[in-house]
PDB file of C-alpha atoms in Angstrom:
ATOM      1  CA  MET A 124      -0.020   0.455  -0.136  1.00  0.00           C
ATOM      2  CA  ARG A 125       2.914   2.195   1.198  1.00  0.00           C
ATOM      3  CA  THR A 126       4.054   2.155  -2.687  1.00  0.00           C
ATOM      4  CA  ALA A 127       1.637   2.081  -4.448  1.00  0.00           C
ATOM      5  CA  LEU A 128       0.586   5.293  -2.701  1.00  0.00           C
ATOM      6  CA  ALA A 129       4.072   7.109  -3.567  1.00  0.00           C
ATOM      7  CA  GLY A 130       3.083   6.209  -7.111  1.00  0.00           C
ATOM      8  CA  LEU A 131      -0.043   7.560  -6.976  1.00  0.00           C
ATOM      9  CA  ARG A 132       1.278  10.372  -5.667  1.00  0.00           C
ATOM     10  CA  ARG A 133       4.004  11.304  -8.038  1.00  0.00           C
ATOM     11  CA  THR A 134       1.899  10.021 -11.645  1.00  0.00           C
ATOM     12  CA  SER A 135      -1.391  11.857 -10.471  1.00  0.00           C
ATOM     13  CA  GLY A 136      -0.249  15.147  -8.820  1.00  0.00           C
ATOM     14  CA  LEU A 137      -2.490  14.598  -6.229  1.00  0.00           C
ATOM     15  CA  PRO A 138      -1.048  16.794  -2.860  1.00  0.00           C
ATOM     16  CA  VAL A 139      -2.825  13.981  -0.825  1.00  0.00           C
ATOM     17  CA  VAL A 140      -3.205   9.927  -0.999  1.00  0.00           C
ATOM     18  CA  PHE A 141      -4.073   7.612   1.661  1.00  0.00           C
ATOM     19  CA  GLY A 142      -5.859   4.296   1.885  1.00  0.00           C
ATOM     20  CA  GLY A 143      -5.385   1.097   4.173  1.00  0.00           C
ATOM     21  CA  LEU A 144      -7.208  -2.660   3.920  1.00  0.00           C
ATOM     22  CA  LEU A 145     -10.215  -4.347   5.498  1.00  0.00           C
ATOM     23  CA  SER A 146      -9.514  -5.560   8.632  1.00  0.00           C
ATOM     24  CA  ASP A 147     -12.585  -8.190   8.835  1.00  0.00           C
ATOM     25  CA  ALA A 148     -15.416  -7.753   6.240  1.00  0.00           C
ATOM     26  CA  ARG A 149     -17.079  -4.399   6.666  1.00  0.00           C
ATOM     27  CA  HIS A 150     -14.406  -2.229   8.219  1.00  0.00           C
ATOM     28  CA  ALA A 151     -10.959  -1.126   6.404  1.00  0.00           C
ATOM     29  CA  ARG A 152      -8.104   1.142   8.805  1.00  0.00           C
ATOM     30  CA  ILE A 153      -6.554   3.762   7.035  1.00  0.00           C
ATOM     31  CA  GLY A 154      -2.886   3.032   7.675  1.00  0.00           C
ATOM     32  CA  GLU A 155      -1.025   5.176   5.021  1.00  0.00           C
ATOM     33  CA  LEU A 156      -0.995   8.622   4.056  1.00  0.00           C
ATOM     34  CA  ASN A 157       1.448  10.432   1.746  1.00  0.00           C
ATOM     35  CA  GLY A 158       1.226  14.755   2.240  1.00  0.00           C
ATOM     36  CA  ALA A 159      -0.906  14.753   5.101  1.00  0.00           C
ATOM     37  CA  GLN A 160      -0.635  17.769   6.779  1.00  0.00           C
ATOM     38  CA  THR A 161      -1.990  16.202   9.878  1.00  0.00           C
ATOM     39  CA  GLY A 162      -2.770  12.964  11.527  1.00  0.00           C
ATOM     40  CA  ALA A 163      -6.393  13.463  11.663  1.00  0.00           C
ATOM     41  CA  LEU A 164      -6.961  10.265   8.663  1.00  0.00           C
ATOM     42  CA  ARG A 165      -4.490   7.947  10.159  1.00  0.00           C
ATOM     43  CA  GLY A 166      -6.241   5.623  12.212  1.00  0.00           C
ATOM     44  CA  LEU A 167      -9.725   5.791  10.721  1.00  0.00           C
ATOM     45  CA  VAL A 168     -12.044   3.247  10.416  1.00  0.00           C
ATOM     46  CA  VAL A 169     -13.979   2.932   7.083  1.00  0.00           C
ATOM     47  CA  ALA A 170     -17.295   1.010   7.433  1.00  0.00           C
ATOM     48  CA  ALA A 171     -18.569  -0.176   4.732  1.00  0.00           C
ATOM     49  CA  GLY A 172     -21.276   2.019   3.158  1.00  0.00           C
ATOM     50  CA  SER A 173     -20.439   5.013   4.932  1.00  0.00           C
ATOM     51  CA  GLY A 174     -18.280   8.192   3.302  1.00  0.00           C
ATOM     52  CA  LEU A 175     -16.884   7.612   0.415  1.00  0.00           C
ATOM     53  CA  GLY A 176     -14.579   4.849   1.139  1.00  0.00           C
ATOM     54  CA  GLY A 177     -17.340   3.248   2.390  1.00  0.00           C
ATOM     55  CA  LYS A 178     -18.925   3.609  -0.473  1.00  0.00           C
ATOM     56  CA  ALA A 179     -16.603   2.200  -2.835  1.00  0.00           C
ATOM     57  CA  ILE A 180     -15.952  -0.849  -0.702  1.00  0.00           C
ATOM     58  CA  ALA A 181     -20.044  -1.437  -0.373  1.00  0.00           C
ATOM     59  CA  LEU A 182     -20.394  -1.272  -4.529  1.00  0.00           C
ATOM     60  CA  ALA A 183     -16.653  -2.823  -5.090  1.00  0.00           C
ATOM     61  CA  ARG A 184     -16.432  -0.163  -7.457  1.00  0.00           C
ATOM     62  CA  PRO A 185     -14.529   4.134  -7.665  1.00  0.00           C
ATOM     63  CA  CYS A 186     -16.407   6.657  -6.401  1.00  0.00           C
ATOM     64  CA  ALA A 187     -15.310  10.117  -6.044  1.00  0.00           C
ATOM     65  CA  VAL A 188     -17.214  13.557  -5.518  1.00  0.00           C
ATOM     66  CA  THR A 189     -15.596  17.530  -6.038  1.00  0.00           C
ATOM     67  CA  ASP A 190     -16.866  18.376  -2.890  1.00  0.00           C
ATOM     68  CA  TYR A 191     -16.640  16.173   0.022  1.00  0.00           C
ATOM     69  CA  PRO A 192     -18.459  18.508   2.596  1.00  0.00           C
ATOM     70  CA  ALA A 193     -20.774  19.421   0.247  1.00  0.00           C
ATOM     71  CA  SER A 194     -22.545  16.260  -1.641  1.00  0.00           C
ATOM     72  CA  ARG A 195     -25.447  14.458  -1.473  1.00  0.00           C
ATOM     73  CA  HIS A 196     -24.581  11.283  -2.650  1.00  0.00           C
ATOM     74  CA  ILE A 197     -22.590  10.323  -0.042  1.00  0.00           C
ATOM     75  CA  SER A 198     -22.680   9.874   4.275  1.00  0.00           C
ATOM     76  CA  HIS A 199     -20.816  12.190   6.694  1.00  0.00           C
ATOM     77  CA  GLU A 200     -19.970  10.301   9.591  1.00  0.00           C
ATOM     78  CA  TYR A 201     -16.279  11.033   8.131  1.00  0.00           C
ATOM     79  CA  ASP A 202     -16.473  15.262   8.272  1.00  0.00           C
ATOM     80  CA  ARG A 203     -14.741  16.121  11.017  1.00  0.00           C
ATOM     81  CA  ALA A 204     -11.290  14.259  10.122  1.00  0.00           C
ATOM     82  CA  VAL A 205     -11.846  15.468   6.475  1.00  0.00           C
ATOM     83  CA  ALA A 206     -12.451  18.665   6.887  1.00  0.00           C
ATOM     84  CA  ALA A 207      -9.270  18.920   9.956  1.00  0.00           C
ATOM     85  CA  GLU A 208      -6.941  17.789   6.323  1.00  0.00           C
ATOM     86  CA  GLY A 209      -8.822  20.435   4.669  1.00  0.00           C
ATOM     87  CA  LEU A 210      -9.647  17.694   1.380  1.00  0.00           C
ATOM     88  CA  ARG A 211     -12.631  18.276  -0.595  1.00  0.00           C
ATOM     89  CA  SER A 212     -11.870  16.775  -4.207  1.00  0.00           C
ATOM     90  CA  VAL A 213     -11.892  13.512  -3.767  1.00  0.00           C
ATOM     91  CA  VAL A 214     -11.640   9.817  -5.024  1.00  0.00           C
ATOM     92  CA  ALA A 215     -11.530   6.334  -3.209  1.00  0.00           C
ATOM     93  CA  VAL A 216     -11.322   2.667  -5.214  1.00  0.00           C
ATOM     94  CA  PRO A 217     -11.350  -0.701  -3.285  1.00  0.00           C
ATOM     95  CA  VAL A 218      -8.657  -3.036  -3.773  1.00  0.00           C
ATOM     96  CA  VAL A 219     -10.510  -6.090  -4.763  1.00  0.00           C
ATOM     97  CA  VAL A 220      -8.834  -9.572  -4.542  1.00  0.00           C
ATOM     98  CA  ARG A 221     -10.912 -12.160  -6.345  1.00  0.00           C
ATOM     99  CA  ARG A 222     -14.046 -10.147  -5.830  1.00  0.00           C
ATOM    100  CA  THR A 223     -13.413  -9.594  -2.298  1.00  0.00           C
ATOM    101  CA  VAL A 224     -13.079  -6.210  -1.356  1.00  0.00           C
ATOM    102  CA  ARG A 225      -9.828  -6.285   0.510  1.00  0.00           C
ATOM    103  CA  GLY A 226      -8.746  -2.528   0.947  1.00  0.00           C
ATOM    104  CA  VAL A 227      -9.458   0.832  -0.327  1.00  0.00           C
ATOM    105  CA  LEU A 228      -7.185   3.936  -1.486  1.00  0.00           C
ATOM    106  CA  TYR A 229      -7.918   7.760  -1.635  1.00  0.00           C
ATOM    107  CA  GLY A 230      -6.893  10.790  -3.654  1.00  0.00           C
ATOM    108  CA  ALA A 231      -7.580  13.874  -2.740  1.00  0.00           C
ATOM    109  CA  LEU A 232      -6.961  17.929  -3.838  1.00  0.00           C
ATOM    110  CA  ARG A 233      -7.561  19.956  -1.496  1.00  0.00           C
ATOM    111  CA  THR A 234      -9.585  22.317  -3.978  1.00  0.00           C
ATOM    112  CA  PRO A 235     -13.107  21.757  -4.883  1.00  0.00           C
ATOM    113  CA  VAL A 236     -12.334  20.727  -8.634  1.00  0.00           C
ATOM    114  CA  GLY A 237     -13.396  18.040 -10.619  1.00  0.00           C
ATOM    115  CA  LEU A 238     -10.906  15.176 -10.704  1.00  0.00           C
ATOM    116  CA  GLY A 239      -9.953  14.394 -14.375  1.00  0.00           C
ATOM    117  CA  ASP A 240      -9.228  11.178 -16.328  1.00  0.00           C
ATOM    118  CA  ARG A 241      -5.475  10.895 -15.980  1.00  0.00           C
ATOM    119  CA  THR A 242      -5.966  10.951 -12.185  1.00  0.00           C
ATOM    120  CA  PHE A 243      -9.376   8.658 -11.437  1.00  0.00           C
ATOM    121  CA  ASP A 244      -6.429   6.295 -14.273  1.00  0.00           C
ATOM    122  CA  ALA A 245      -3.541   6.639 -11.843  1.00  0.00           C
ATOM    123  CA  ALA A 246      -5.514   5.974  -8.659  1.00  0.00           C
ATOM    124  CA  VAL A 247      -7.307   2.169 -10.670  1.00  0.00           C
ATOM    125  CA  ALA A 248      -3.708   1.570 -11.445  1.00  0.00           C
ATOM    126  CA  ALA A 249      -2.841   2.066  -7.905  1.00  0.00           C
ATOM    127  CA  ALA A 250      -5.352   0.027  -6.868  1.00  0.00           C
ATOM    128  CA  ARG A 251      -4.209  -2.764  -9.063  1.00  0.00           C
ATOM    129  CA  ASP A 252      -0.836  -3.146  -7.630  1.00  0.00           C
ATOM    130  CA  VAL A 253      -2.430  -3.652  -4.430  1.00  0.00           C
ATOM    131  CA  GLU A 254      -4.501  -5.969  -5.904  1.00  0.00           C
ATOM    132  CA  GLN A 255      -1.526  -7.814  -7.323  1.00  0.00           C
ATOM    133  CA  ALA A 256       0.542  -7.558  -4.122  1.00  0.00           C
ATOM    134  CA  LEU A 257      -2.097  -9.319  -2.506  1.00  0.00           C
ATOM    135  CA  ALA A 258      -2.990 -11.903  -4.745  1.00  0.00           C
ATOM    136  CA  VAL A 259       0.659 -12.865  -4.481  1.00  0.00           C
ATOM    137  CA  ARG A 260       0.561 -12.640  -1.228  1.00  0.00           C
ATOM    138  CA  ASP A 261      -1.888 -15.345  -0.823  1.00  0.00           C
ATOM    139  CA  GLU A 262      -1.128 -17.903  -2.969  1.00  0.00           C
ATOM    140  CA  VAL A 263       2.634 -17.811  -1.409  1.00  0.00           C
ATOM    141  CA  ARG A 264       1.144 -18.642   2.147  1.00  0.00           C
ATOM    142  CA  GLN A 265      -0.755 -21.072   0.944  1.00  0.00           C
ATOM    143  CA  LEU A 266       2.033 -22.639  -0.935  1.00  0.00           C
ATOM    144  CA  LEU A 267       4.631 -22.016   2.178  1.00  0.00           C
ATOM    145  CA  ALA A 268       1.454 -23.973   4.263  1.00  0.00           C
ATOM    146  CA  LEU A 269       1.717 -27.011   1.913  1.00  0.00           C
ATOM    147  CA  THR A 270       5.535 -26.817   1.306  1.00  0.00           C
ATOM    148  CA  ARG A 271       6.223 -26.783   5.078  1.00  0.00           C
ATOM    149  CA  GLU A 272       4.291 -29.961   5.308  1.00  0.00           C
ATOM    150  CA  GLN A 273       6.276 -31.265   2.623  1.00  0.00           C
ATOM    151  CA  VAL A 274       9.841 -30.265   4.162  1.00  0.00           C
ATOM    152  CA  ALA A 275       9.213 -31.983   7.843  1.00  0.00           C
ATOM    153  CA  ALA A 276       7.862 -35.382   5.453  1.00  0.00           C
ATOM    154  CA  ALA A 277      11.277 -35.461   2.929  1.00  0.00           C
ATOM    155  CA  GLY A 278      14.313 -37.193   3.335  1.00  0.00           C
ATOM    156  CA  PRO A 279      16.122 -39.921   1.761  1.00  0.00           C
ATOM    157  CA  GLY A 280      13.873 -42.674   1.910  1.00  0.00           C
ATOM    158  CA  THR A 281      11.098 -39.953   0.383  1.00  0.00           C
ATOM    159  CA  ALA A 282       9.115 -41.729  -2.007  1.00  0.00           C
ATOM    160  CA  PRO A 283      10.353 -40.412  -5.807  1.00  0.00           C
ATOM    161  CA  GLY A 284       6.466 -38.809  -6.748  1.00  0.00           C
ATOM    162  CA  ALA A 285       6.326 -37.098  -3.815  1.00  0.00           C
ATOM    163  CA  TRP A 286       9.876 -35.555  -4.595  1.00  0.00           C
ATOM    164  CA  GLU A 287       8.427 -34.548  -7.282  1.00  0.00           C
ATOM    165  CA  ASP A 288       6.020 -32.705  -5.436  1.00  0.00           C
ATOM    166  CA  VAL A 289       9.132 -31.145  -3.065  1.00  0.00           C
ATOM    167  CA  ARG A 290      10.987 -29.728  -6.670  1.00  0.00           C
ATOM    168  CA  GLU A 291       7.812 -28.514  -8.337  1.00  0.00           C
ATOM    169  CA  ALA A 292       6.411 -26.345  -5.281  1.00  0.00           C
ATOM    170  CA  HIS A 293      10.590 -25.024  -4.826  1.00  0.00           C
ATOM    171  CA  ARG A 294      10.385 -23.890  -8.301  1.00  0.00           C
ATOM    172  CA  GLU A 295       6.966 -22.306  -7.955  1.00  0.00           C
ATOM    173  CA  LEU A 296       8.071 -20.546  -4.687  1.00  0.00           C
ATOM    174  CA  ARG A 297      11.281 -19.291  -6.382  1.00  0.00           C
ATOM    175  CA  ALA A 298       9.263 -17.896  -8.903  1.00  0.00           C
ATOM    176  CA  LEU A 299       7.307 -15.974  -7.146  1.00  0.00           C
ATOM    177  CA  ALA A 300       9.851 -14.389  -4.158  1.00  0.00           C
ATOM    178  CA  PRO A 301      10.652 -11.426  -6.379  1.00  0.00           C
ATOM    179  CA  ARG A 302       7.439 -10.599  -6.758  1.00  0.00           C
ATOM    180  CA  VAL A 303       6.997 -10.135  -2.989  1.00  0.00           C
ATOM    181  CA  VAL A 304       7.019  -6.773  -1.974  1.00  0.00           C
ATOM    182  CA  ASP A 305       6.950  -7.974   1.865  1.00  0.00           C
ATOM    183  CA  PRO A 306      10.514  -8.347   2.800  1.00  0.00           C
ATOM    184  CA  ALA A 307       9.655 -11.032   6.225  1.00  0.00           C
ATOM    185  CA  LEU A 308       7.500 -12.598   4.326  1.00  0.00           C
ATOM    186  CA  ARG A 309       9.913 -12.617   1.229  1.00  0.00           C
ATOM    187  CA  ASP A 310      12.609 -14.222   3.581  1.00  0.00           C
ATOM    188  CA  ALA A 311      10.045 -16.680   4.908  1.00  0.00           C
ATOM    189  CA  LEU A 312       9.660 -17.906   1.465  1.00  0.00           C
ATOM    190  CA  LEU A 313      13.237 -18.051   0.405  1.00  0.00           C
ATOM    191  CA  ALA A 314      14.202 -19.868   3.714  1.00  0.00           C
ATOM    192  CA  VAL A 315      11.550 -22.490   2.964  1.00  0.00           C
ATOM    193  CA  CYS A 316      13.316 -22.278  -0.203  1.00  0.00           C
ATOM    194  CA  GLY A 317      16.644 -23.441   0.995  1.00  0.00           C
ATOM    195  CA  ARG A 318      15.067 -25.724   3.361  1.00  0.00           C
ATOM    196  CA  LEU A 319      13.755 -27.566   0.740  1.00  0.00           C
ATOM    197  CA  ALA A 320      16.748 -27.789  -1.931  1.00  0.00           C
ATOM    198  CA  SER A 321      18.445 -29.360   1.275  1.00  0.00           C
ATOM    199  CA  ALA A 322      15.842 -31.482   2.065  1.00  0.00           C
ATOM    200  CA  SER A 323      17.831 -35.045   0.680  1.00  0.00           C
ATOM    201  CA  GLY A 324      19.815 -34.807   3.638  1.00  0.00           C
ATOM    202  CA  ALA A 325      22.367 -36.121   1.033  1.00  0.00           C
ATOM    203  CA  ARG A 326      25.865 -34.789   1.955  1.00  0.00           C
ATOM    204  CA  ALA A 327      27.926 -32.661  -1.231  1.00  0.00           C
ATOM    205  CA  PRO A 328      31.524 -32.562  -2.544  1.00  0.00           C
ATOM    206  CA  ALA A 329      33.288 -30.144  -0.734  1.00  0.00           C
ATOM    207  CA  ALA A 330      33.815 -28.661  -3.877  1.00  0.00           C
ATOM    208  CA  ALA A 331      30.213 -28.540  -5.043  1.00  0.00           C
ATOM    209  CA  ARG A 332      29.028 -27.034  -1.817  1.00  0.00           C
ATOM    210  CA  GLU A 333      31.024 -23.944  -3.030  1.00  0.00           C
ATOM    211  CA  VAL A 334      28.983 -23.020  -6.083  1.00  0.00           C
ATOM    212  CA  ARG A 335      27.314 -19.673  -5.561  1.00  0.00           C
ATOM    213  CA  LEU A 336      24.824 -19.182  -8.308  1.00  0.00           C
ATOM    214  CA  ALA A 337      22.909 -15.632  -8.095  1.00  0.00           C
ATOM    215  CA  PRO A 338      18.779 -15.884  -7.221  1.00  0.00           C
ATOM    216  CA  ARG A 339      18.043 -15.697 -10.742  1.00  0.00           C
ATOM    217  CA  GLU A 340      20.475 -18.626 -12.130  1.00  0.00           C
ATOM    218  CA  VAL A 341      18.912 -20.648  -9.165  1.00  0.00           C
ATOM    219  CA  ASP A 342      15.673 -19.755 -10.716  1.00  0.00           C
ATOM    220  CA  VAL A 343      15.922 -20.768 -14.539  1.00  0.00           C
ATOM    221  CA  VAL A 344      17.965 -23.877 -13.233  1.00  0.00           C
ATOM    222  CA  ALA A 345      15.005 -24.184 -10.945  1.00  0.00           C
ATOM    223  CA  CYS A 346      12.456 -24.160 -14.394  1.00  0.00           C
ATOM    224  CA  VAL A 347      15.364 -25.676 -16.381  1.00  0.00           C
ATOM    225  CA  ALA A 348      14.621 -29.002 -13.979  1.00  0.00           C
ATOM    226  CA  ALA A 349      11.280 -29.206 -14.517  1.00  0.00           C
ATOM    227  CA  GLY A 350      11.573 -29.646 -18.078  1.00  0.00           C
ATOM    228  CA  ALA A 351      10.863 -25.496 -18.886  1.00  0.00           C
ATOM    229  CA  THR A 352      12.412 -24.510 -22.291  1.00  0.00           C
ATOM    230  CA  ASN A 353      13.800 -20.737 -21.897  1.00  0.00           C
ATOM    231  CA  ALA A 354      10.605 -19.161 -22.854  1.00  0.00           C
ATOM    232  CA  SER A 355       8.581 -21.075 -20.990  1.00  0.00           C
ATOM    233  CA  ALA A 356      11.336 -20.660 -18.359  1.00  0.00           C
ATOM    234  CA  ALA A 357      10.791 -16.281 -19.022  1.00  0.00           C
ATOM    235  CA  ARG A 358       7.242 -16.393 -19.322  1.00  0.00           C
ATOM    236  CA  GLN A 359       7.396 -18.477 -16.035  1.00  0.00           C
ATOM    237  CA  LEU A 360       9.798 -15.475 -13.921  1.00  0.00           C
ATOM    238  CA  GLY A 361       8.450 -12.420 -15.993  1.00  0.00           C
ATOM    239  CA  LEU A 362      11.980 -12.490 -17.722  1.00  0.00           C
ATOM    240  CA  ARG A 363      12.951 -12.392 -21.616  1.00  0.00           C
ATOM    241  CA  PRO A 364      13.761 -15.180 -23.105  1.00  0.00           C
ATOM    242  CA  GLU A 365      17.271 -13.800 -24.160  1.00  0.00           C
ATOM    243  CA  THR A 366      17.820 -12.821 -19.879  1.00  0.00           C
ATOM    244  CA  VAL A 367      17.018 -16.301 -19.334  1.00  0.00           C
ATOM    245  CA  LYS A 368      19.268 -17.702 -22.128  1.00  0.00           C
ATOM    246  CA  GLY A 369      22.083 -15.819 -20.008  1.00  0.00           C
ATOM    247  CA  TYR A 370      21.625 -16.403 -16.833  1.00  0.00           C
ATOM    248  CA  LEU A 371      21.362 -20.144 -17.873  1.00  0.00           C
ATOM    249  CA  ARG A 372      24.537 -20.004 -19.595  1.00  0.00           C
ATOM    250  CA  SER A 373      26.056 -18.040 -16.219  1.00  0.00           C
ATOM    251  CA  ALA A 374      25.076 -20.724 -14.059  1.00  0.00           C
ATOM    252  CA  MET A 375      26.440 -23.687 -16.036  1.00  0.00           C
ATOM    253  CA  ARG A 376      29.811 -21.962 -16.538  1.00  0.00           C
ATOM    254  CA  LYS A 377      29.914 -21.573 -12.806  1.00  0.00           C
ATOM    255  CA  LEU A 378      28.312 -25.809 -11.813  1.00  0.00           C
ATOM    256  CA  GLY A 379      30.992 -26.790 -14.709  1.00  0.00           C
ATOM    257  CA  ALA A 380      28.404 -28.204 -16.844  1.00  0.00           C
ATOM    258  CA  HIS A 381      27.989 -28.407 -20.095  1.00  0.00           C
ATOM    259  CA  THR A 382      24.176 -29.195 -21.002  1.00  0.00           C
ATOM    260  CA  ARG A 383      21.057 -28.442 -19.495  1.00  0.00           C
ATOM    261  CA  LEU A 384      20.933 -32.046 -17.452  1.00  0.00           C
ATOM    262  CA  GLU A 385      24.138 -31.274 -16.634  1.00  0.00           C
ATOM    263  CA  ALA A 386      23.238 -28.002 -14.703  1.00  0.00           C
ATOM    264  CA  VAL A 387      20.825 -29.512 -13.110  1.00  0.00           C
ATOM    265  CA  VAL A 388      22.188 -32.504 -11.204  1.00  0.00           C
ATOM    266  CA  ALA A 389      25.274 -30.570 -10.267  1.00  0.00           C
ATOM    267  CA  ALA A 390      22.785 -27.811  -9.095  1.00  0.00           C
ATOM    268  CA  ARG A 391      21.121 -30.767  -7.149  1.00  0.00           C
ATOM    269  CA  ARG A 392      24.667 -32.067  -5.712  1.00  0.00           C
ATOM    270  CA  ALA A 393      25.641 -28.423  -4.125  1.00  0.00           C
ATOM    271  CA  GLY A 394      22.101 -28.590  -2.591  1.00  0.00           C
ATOM    272  CA  LEU A 395      20.871 -25.427  -4.796  1.00  0.00           C
ATOM    273  CA  LEU A 396      17.898 -27.815  -5.515  1.00  0.00           C
ATOM    274  CA  PRO A 397      16.141 -30.103  -3.937  1.00  0.00           C
TER     275      PRO A 397
END
């Protein structure tokens, strides 16, 4: 939310932007502000249907007013906080993930003028950024929960089919890691990836343990291990095929491999892949 709001203020020129996530199905708490001159809005709890943001939450669509204090299209439970900040023209955009409202984002002017299409589009785009980040976070948390069970169950005697599940989970988590904006969640994700990579319990030779690959090189080799071509690996990782090819070439050189299969075998021997 903080990153999206900073981007919205920069691209739209709006002097005040703020927002927050829902704490339950009907209430959002304003936790992030950018450009505010007072603390009147911080911590404000907005109920679905109340005020402009509450209307956006209830309708699950963007709403705007040209002059907040005088508008007859919204309720006015939050007028005191809005007046303290001097806001007049306001847009509120819901953050919707899989048809569920998860938050609300606002942009505002301190003058009663209409907001143009450029400003409106920028607010919608910022909300989409938050939506994508939340969707990735949800997916990561679900994968982490499943993967921790696999890590606990995995070992040298694990059945081959189960190892394929472990390797697939490792690949998916590695592909998601660069898209996670929450540092704590990203660290937890990478820690689980590390446990997956060493889950076999095999003792790598000293020379193999000294191999160091860059994170993206590991990501590419993990995709190759799952049978991906350079093009499909590029789609999974959000890279260009030429970039994937470059990472793979670098990884093969570090691993002393001459083929893609040799690179995968060497990466597993070094404890970089499960």
